[in-house]
Amino acid sequence: MTAEARSNLRGDYSHAAPDYTVEQDWGAYSEAEHALFRRLYERQAKLVPRYACPEWIDAIARLDAGRGIPDFAEVNRSLSRATGWRIVAVPGLIPDEPFFTHLASKRFPVTVWLRKPEEFDYIVEPDVFHDFFGHVPLLYDRVYADHLAEYGKGGLKAMRLDAIRMLARLYWYTIEFGLMKTPAGVRAYGAGLLSSGGELAYCVEDPKPRRRPFELERMLRTDYRIDRYQDCYFVIDSFGQLMRETAPDFTPIYARVRGMAVLDPAAP
Ligand code: PHE
Ligand code: CO
């Protein structure tokens, strides 16, 4: 992230440590912010029983996050026991290197600020609701959590190989917008879906988007749009599959994919 990109972000980076973490300062949230978080939570809580993957549903019950913006220190007591992960507070999006370093060290960066009431349905940058509700429950799942730490190491490696664009597409189509096949049908595990009021039902039920089986090279090649519902989703069988299929050394895969055309997500 360049200084210019950072200056367009709304978080306050002036007090951040070199690894971009800040104090959460939980006591500073207003009652109105806790109430807004609860309203967001309640809207999603009605949808997730039908659309979220079972691993996410199992985990959210352990979090008791419906009361308001969670206190990260409290979450860390149970999370570190479950999988060795912790969450750390950050001012918002952070540059690639500290981001990957946090993941590789089993620390998930969570934005401290909450969206404004007028952004109830849509927000451009990730806020504490997206980061917490979408990402944190799955950190309680052993296989998912291990995979995400491997992704972090893979990110540092991709930086050395100048392959961040390709790896970012994989993140987008898995961690943010991934679907999973379950006995009950297709379900969401991507955080961008789980925290979305509209796309969560759309991704599972709407006939329009394409739902492709997991295919590593295609994911590394497929562009994405950040400003509307996705045209294309990739469906995994399980987090075990995600772990297995991303385990091989990507160096030769990057070399091959680099020479191929980027794919349009809306292409048939
Ligand atoms: N196996 C990948 C590599 O060698 C790293 C990776 C692991 C990437 C898990 C994504 C997810 O680069
Ligand atoms: Co996210």
Short mmCIF file of C-alpha atoms and ligand atoms in Angstrom, two decimals:
data_model
loop_
_atom_site.label_atom_id
_atom_site.label_comp_id
_atom_site.label_asym_id
_atom_site.label_seq_id
_atom_site.Cartn_x
_atom_site.Cartn_y
_atom_site.Cartn_z
CA MET A 1 0.00 0.00 0.00
CA THR A 2 1.44 3.37 -1.00
CA ALA A 3 1.27 6.50 1.15
CA GLU A 4 -1.26 7.83 -1.30
CA ALA A 5 -3.47 4.76 -1.01
CA ARG A 6 -3.21 5.02 2.77
CA SER A 7 -4.26 8.66 2.77
CA ASN A 8 -7.50 7.63 1.03
CA LEU A 9 -8.36 5.22 3.83
CA ARG A 10 -10.52 6.44 6.65
CA GLY A 11 -8.80 4.83 9.64
CA ASP A 12 -6.38 6.71 11.91
CA TYR A 13 -2.92 5.28 11.23
CA SER A 14 -1.04 7.89 13.26
CA HIS A 15 -0.89 5.80 16.46
CA ALA A 16 -0.20 2.44 14.82
CA ALA A 17 2.84 0.37 15.79
CA PRO A 18 5.34 -0.66 13.08
CA ASP A 19 3.30 -3.84 12.56
CA TYR A 20 0.23 -1.62 12.09
CA THR A 21 -1.53 -2.76 15.25
CA VAL A 22 -3.33 -0.35 17.57
CA GLU A 23 -5.07 -0.58 20.93
CA GLN A 24 -8.69 -1.58 20.50
CA ASP A 25 -9.75 0.79 23.34
CA TRP A 26 -13.02 -1.10 23.75
CA GLY A 27 -14.30 1.35 26.38
CA ALA A 28 -14.30 4.15 23.80
CA TYR A 29 -17.11 2.70 21.62
CA SER A 30 -20.37 4.58 22.09
CA GLU A 31 -23.66 2.97 23.02
CA ALA A 32 -24.92 3.97 19.54
CA GLU A 33 -22.06 2.01 17.94
CA HIS A 34 -22.81 -1.08 20.02
CA ALA A 35 -26.47 -0.75 19.04
CA LEU A 36 -25.58 -0.46 15.33
CA PHE A 37 -23.35 -3.55 15.59
CA ARG A 38 -26.28 -5.40 17.23
CA ARG A 39 -28.61 -4.37 14.41
CA LEU A 40 -26.13 -5.63 11.81
CA TYR A 41 -25.70 -8.82 13.80
CA GLU A 42 -29.44 -9.41 14.08
CA ARG A 43 -30.02 -8.98 10.36
CA GLN A 44 -27.31 -11.53 9.53
CA ALA A 45 -28.39 -13.87 12.34
CA LYS A 46 -31.69 -14.43 10.49
CA LEU A 47 -29.85 -15.44 7.31
CA VAL A 48 -26.92 -17.54 8.45
CA PRO A 49 -28.87 -20.64 9.54
CA ARG A 50 -29.89 -21.09 5.88
CA TYR A 51 -26.81 -19.87 4.09
CA ALA A 52 -23.67 -20.27 6.22
CA CYS A 53 -21.48 -23.37 6.27
CA PRO A 54 -21.76 -25.63 9.34
CA GLU A 55 -18.26 -24.78 10.64
CA TRP A 56 -19.15 -21.09 10.83
CA ILE A 57 -22.48 -21.84 12.54
CA ASP A 58 -20.78 -24.05 15.14
CA ALA A 59 -18.25 -21.35 15.93
CA ILE A 60 -20.50 -18.31 16.20
CA ALA A 61 -22.31 -19.91 19.13
CA ARG A 62 -19.06 -19.83 21.12
CA LEU A 63 -18.53 -16.12 20.55
CA ASP A 64 -21.57 -14.50 22.16
CA ALA A 65 -21.05 -11.55 19.82
CA GLY A 66 -24.68 -10.44 19.64
CA ARG A 67 -24.35 -8.05 22.59
CA GLY A 68 -22.31 -5.43 20.77
CA ILE A 69 -18.83 -4.81 19.42
CA PRO A 70 -16.72 -7.58 20.97
CA ASP A 71 -13.82 -6.95 23.31
CA PHE A 72 -10.88 -8.50 21.43
CA ALA A 73 -9.01 -9.42 24.63
CA GLU A 74 -11.97 -11.48 25.75
CA VAL A 75 -12.26 -13.20 22.37
CA ASN A 76 -8.57 -14.05 22.46
CA ARG A 77 -8.95 -16.03 25.67
CA SER A 78 -11.18 -18.61 23.98
CA LEU A 79 -9.70 -18.34 20.47
CA SER A 80 -6.11 -18.95 21.53
CA ARG A 81 -7.24 -22.03 23.44
CA ALA A 82 -9.15 -23.35 20.41
CA THR A 83 -6.60 -22.99 17.59
CA GLY A 84 -3.68 -20.86 18.81
CA TRP A 85 -4.92 -17.82 16.86
CA ARG A 86 -5.40 -14.30 18.25
CA ILE A 87 -7.02 -11.23 16.78
CA VAL A 88 -5.17 -7.90 16.73
CA ALA A 89 -6.69 -4.45 16.27
CA VAL A 90 -5.69 -2.43 13.18
CA PRO A 91 -6.79 0.99 11.85
CA GLY A 92 -8.15 -0.54 8.62
CA LEU A 93 -6.52 -2.10 5.56
CA ILE A 94 -2.80 -2.59 6.02
CA PRO A 95 0.04 -3.21 3.54
CA ASP A 96 0.71 -6.71 2.22
CA GLU A 97 3.83 -7.49 4.15
CA PRO A 98 2.54 -6.83 7.68
CA PHE A 99 -0.77 -8.44 6.70
CA PHE A 100 0.86 -11.68 5.57
CA THR A 101 3.23 -11.63 8.54
CA HIS A 102 0.29 -11.43 10.94
CA LEU A 103 -1.48 -14.34 9.25
CA ALA A 104 1.67 -16.46 9.14
CA SER A 105 2.01 -15.85 12.91
CA LYS A 106 -1.66 -16.78 13.56
CA ARG A 107 -2.76 -13.21 14.23
CA PHE A 108 -5.82 -11.98 12.37
CA PRO A 109 -5.99 -8.19 11.89
CA VAL A 110 -9.45 -6.80 12.74
CA THR A 111 -10.40 -3.20 11.90
CA VAL A 112 -11.33 -1.21 15.02
CA TRP A 113 -13.92 1.17 13.60
CA LEU A 114 -17.56 0.53 12.77
CA ARG A 115 -19.38 1.81 9.69
CA LYS A 116 -21.81 4.75 9.87
CA PRO A 117 -25.57 4.09 10.15
CA GLU A 118 -26.06 5.24 6.54
CA GLU A 119 -23.66 2.47 5.45
CA PHE A 120 -25.85 -0.24 6.94
CA ASP A 121 -26.28 -2.07 3.62
CA TYR A 122 -23.03 -1.34 1.89
CA ILE A 123 -19.51 -0.32 2.81
CA VAL A 124 -16.40 -0.04 0.65
CA GLU A 125 -13.65 -0.68 3.22
CA PRO A 126 -13.90 -3.56 5.68
CA ASP A 127 -15.04 -2.46 9.16
CA VAL A 128 -15.18 -4.27 12.50
CA PHE A 129 -18.50 -5.87 11.62
CA HIS A 130 -17.21 -7.43 8.40
CA ASP A 131 -13.89 -8.46 9.92
CA PHE A 132 -15.37 -9.87 13.08
CA PHE A 133 -18.59 -11.48 11.92
CA GLY A 134 -17.21 -12.69 8.61
CA HIS A 135 -13.69 -13.80 9.47
CA VAL A 136 -13.32 -14.52 13.17
CA PRO A 137 -15.73 -17.46 13.71
CA LEU A 138 -13.86 -19.65 11.22
CA LEU A 139 -10.59 -19.07 13.08
CA TYR A 140 -12.06 -21.52 15.63
CA ASP A 141 -11.99 -24.26 12.98
CA ARG A 142 -8.69 -26.11 13.15
CA VAL A 143 -8.33 -26.88 9.42
CA TYR A 144 -9.45 -23.45 8.21
CA ALA A 145 -7.19 -21.73 10.74
CA ASP A 146 -4.17 -23.82 9.75
CA HIS A 147 -4.86 -23.10 6.09
CA LEU A 148 -5.01 -19.35 6.71
CA ALA A 149 -1.61 -19.40 8.43
CA GLU A 150 -0.22 -21.25 5.40
CA TYR A 151 -1.79 -18.61 3.18
CA GLY A 152 0.11 -15.95 5.15
CA LYS A 153 3.41 -17.72 4.55
CA GLY A 154 2.41 -18.13 0.91
CA GLY A 155 1.79 -14.38 0.74
CA LEU A 156 5.31 -13.54 1.89
CA LYS A 157 6.63 -15.96 -0.71
CA ALA A 158 4.39 -14.48 -3.44
CA MET A 159 5.84 -11.04 -2.65
CA ARG A 160 9.30 -12.36 -3.43
CA LEU A 161 7.98 -13.94 -6.64
CA ASP A 162 6.04 -10.87 -7.71
CA ALA A 163 2.85 -12.95 -7.71
CA ILE A 164 0.64 -10.98 -5.32
CA ARG A 165 -2.01 -10.24 -7.94
CA MET A 166 -2.50 -13.95 -8.57
CA LEU A 167 -2.53 -14.91 -4.91
CA ALA A 168 -4.96 -12.08 -4.09
CA ARG A 169 -7.45 -13.61 -6.52
CA LEU A 170 -7.27 -16.90 -4.63
CA TYR A 171 -7.98 -15.04 -1.37
CA TRP A 172 -10.90 -13.28 -2.98
CA TYR A 173 -12.51 -16.48 -4.30
CA THR A 174 -11.94 -18.45 -1.08
CA ILE A 175 -11.54 -16.46 2.13
CA GLU A 176 -13.79 -13.59 1.01
CA PHE A 177 -16.32 -15.12 -1.43
CA GLY A 178 -15.94 -18.86 -1.11
CA LEU A 179 -18.80 -21.38 -1.22
CA MET A 180 -18.77 -24.93 0.15
CA LYS A 181 -20.71 -28.01 -0.86
CA THR A 182 -22.59 -29.53 2.11
CA PRO A 183 -25.23 -32.29 2.42
CA ALA A 184 -27.86 -29.53 2.71
CA GLY A 185 -26.66 -27.79 -0.47
CA VAL A 186 -24.20 -25.05 -1.27
CA ARG A 187 -23.31 -22.80 1.70
CA ALA A 188 -21.12 -19.71 2.21
CA TYR A 189 -17.83 -19.62 4.07
CA GLY A 190 -16.40 -16.43 2.54
CA ALA A 191 -16.38 -13.47 4.92
CA GLY A 192 -17.61 -11.01 2.30
CA LEU A 193 -20.70 -13.18 1.91
CA LEU A 194 -21.31 -13.93 5.58
CA SER A 195 -21.28 -10.23 6.49
CA SER A 196 -23.43 -9.12 3.53
CA GLY A 197 -27.12 -8.39 3.92
CA GLY A 198 -27.89 -9.07 0.25
CA GLU A 199 -25.20 -11.26 -1.27
CA LEU A 200 -25.51 -14.04 1.32
CA ALA A 201 -28.85 -15.24 -0.07
CA TYR A 202 -27.86 -14.32 -3.64
CA CYS A 203 -24.72 -16.45 -3.68
CA VAL A 204 -26.61 -19.56 -2.60
CA GLU A 205 -29.96 -19.14 -4.32
CA ASP A 206 -29.77 -16.88 -7.35
CA PRO A 207 -29.60 -18.74 -10.67
CA LYS A 208 -27.49 -16.01 -12.31
CA PRO A 209 -23.94 -16.40 -10.95
CA ARG A 210 -21.72 -19.27 -12.01
CA ARG A 211 -20.70 -21.73 -9.31
CA ARG A 212 -17.54 -23.51 -10.39
CA PRO A 213 -15.78 -26.36 -8.65
CA PHE A 214 -12.49 -25.49 -6.97
CA GLU A 215 -9.85 -25.06 -9.65
CA LEU A 216 -6.62 -23.48 -8.49
CA GLU A 217 -5.27 -22.19 -11.78
CA ARG A 218 -8.58 -20.73 -12.83
CA MET A 219 -8.87 -18.88 -9.53
CA LEU A 220 -5.38 -17.44 -9.87
CA ARG A 221 -6.38 -16.20 -13.34
CA THR A 222 -9.88 -14.87 -12.72
CA ASP A 223 -10.35 -11.15 -12.22
CA TYR A 224 -12.86 -9.85 -9.72
CA ARG A 225 -15.11 -6.87 -9.16
CA ILE A 226 -15.23 -5.25 -5.75
CA ASP A 227 -18.24 -3.03 -6.35
CA ARG A 228 -21.09 -5.46 -6.96
CA TYR A 229 -22.28 -9.02 -6.38
CA GLN A 230 -19.94 -11.59 -7.88
CA ASP A 231 -20.59 -13.14 -11.30
CA CYS A 232 -18.68 -16.24 -10.37
CA TYR A 233 -18.08 -18.27 -7.21
CA PHE A 234 -15.85 -21.27 -6.59
CA VAL A 235 -17.20 -24.16 -4.52
CA ILE A 236 -14.97 -26.29 -2.28
CA ASP A 237 -15.91 -29.72 -0.90
CA SER A 238 -14.35 -29.04 2.49
CA PHE A 239 -11.65 -27.03 4.23
CA GLY A 240 -9.55 -30.20 3.96
CA GLN A 241 -9.74 -29.89 0.18
CA LEU A 242 -8.78 -26.21 0.35
CA MET A 243 -5.78 -27.11 2.51
CA ARG A 244 -4.68 -29.98 0.25
CA GLU A 245 -5.08 -28.22 -3.07
CA THR A 246 -3.17 -25.13 -1.94
CA ALA A 247 -0.33 -27.11 -0.31
CA PRO A 248 1.84 -27.66 -3.44
CA ASP A 249 4.63 -25.24 -4.23
CA PHE A 250 3.06 -22.42 -6.25
CA THR A 251 6.36 -21.31 -7.85
CA PRO A 252 5.90 -23.30 -11.10
CA ILE A 253 2.16 -22.59 -11.10
CA TYR A 254 2.77 -18.83 -10.90
CA ALA A 255 5.29 -19.11 -13.73
CA ARG A 256 2.73 -20.87 -15.91
CA VAL A 257 -0.28 -18.70 -15.03
CA ARG A 258 1.67 -15.48 -15.50
CA GLY A 259 1.82 -16.17 -19.23
CA MET A 260 -1.90 -16.84 -19.55
CA ALA A 261 -4.74 -14.44 -20.24
CA VAL A 262 -6.63 -13.08 -17.26
CA LEU A 263 -10.19 -14.46 -17.24
CA ASP A 264 -13.36 -12.42 -17.04
CA PRO A 265 -15.44 -13.62 -14.07
CA ALA A 266 -18.60 -13.29 -16.15
CA ALA A 267 -17.24 -15.48 -18.95
CA PRO A 268 -19.11 -18.76 -19.52
N1 PHE B 1 1.47 -23.53 -1.31
C1 PHE B 1 1.59 -22.12 -1.61
C2 PHE B 1 3.00 -21.77 -2.15
O1 PHE B 1 3.87 -22.59 -2.20
C3 PHE B 1 1.29 -21.27 -0.38
C4 PHE B 1 -0.15 -21.20 -0.06
C5 PHE B 1 -0.71 -21.98 0.95
C6 PHE B 1 -0.97 -20.33 -0.75
C7 PHE B 1 -2.07 -21.88 1.26
C8 PHE B 1 -2.32 -20.23 -0.45
C9 PHE B 1 -2.87 -21.01 0.54
O2 PHE B 1 3.22 -20.67 -2.54
CO CO B 2 -12.49 -9.55 4.62
#
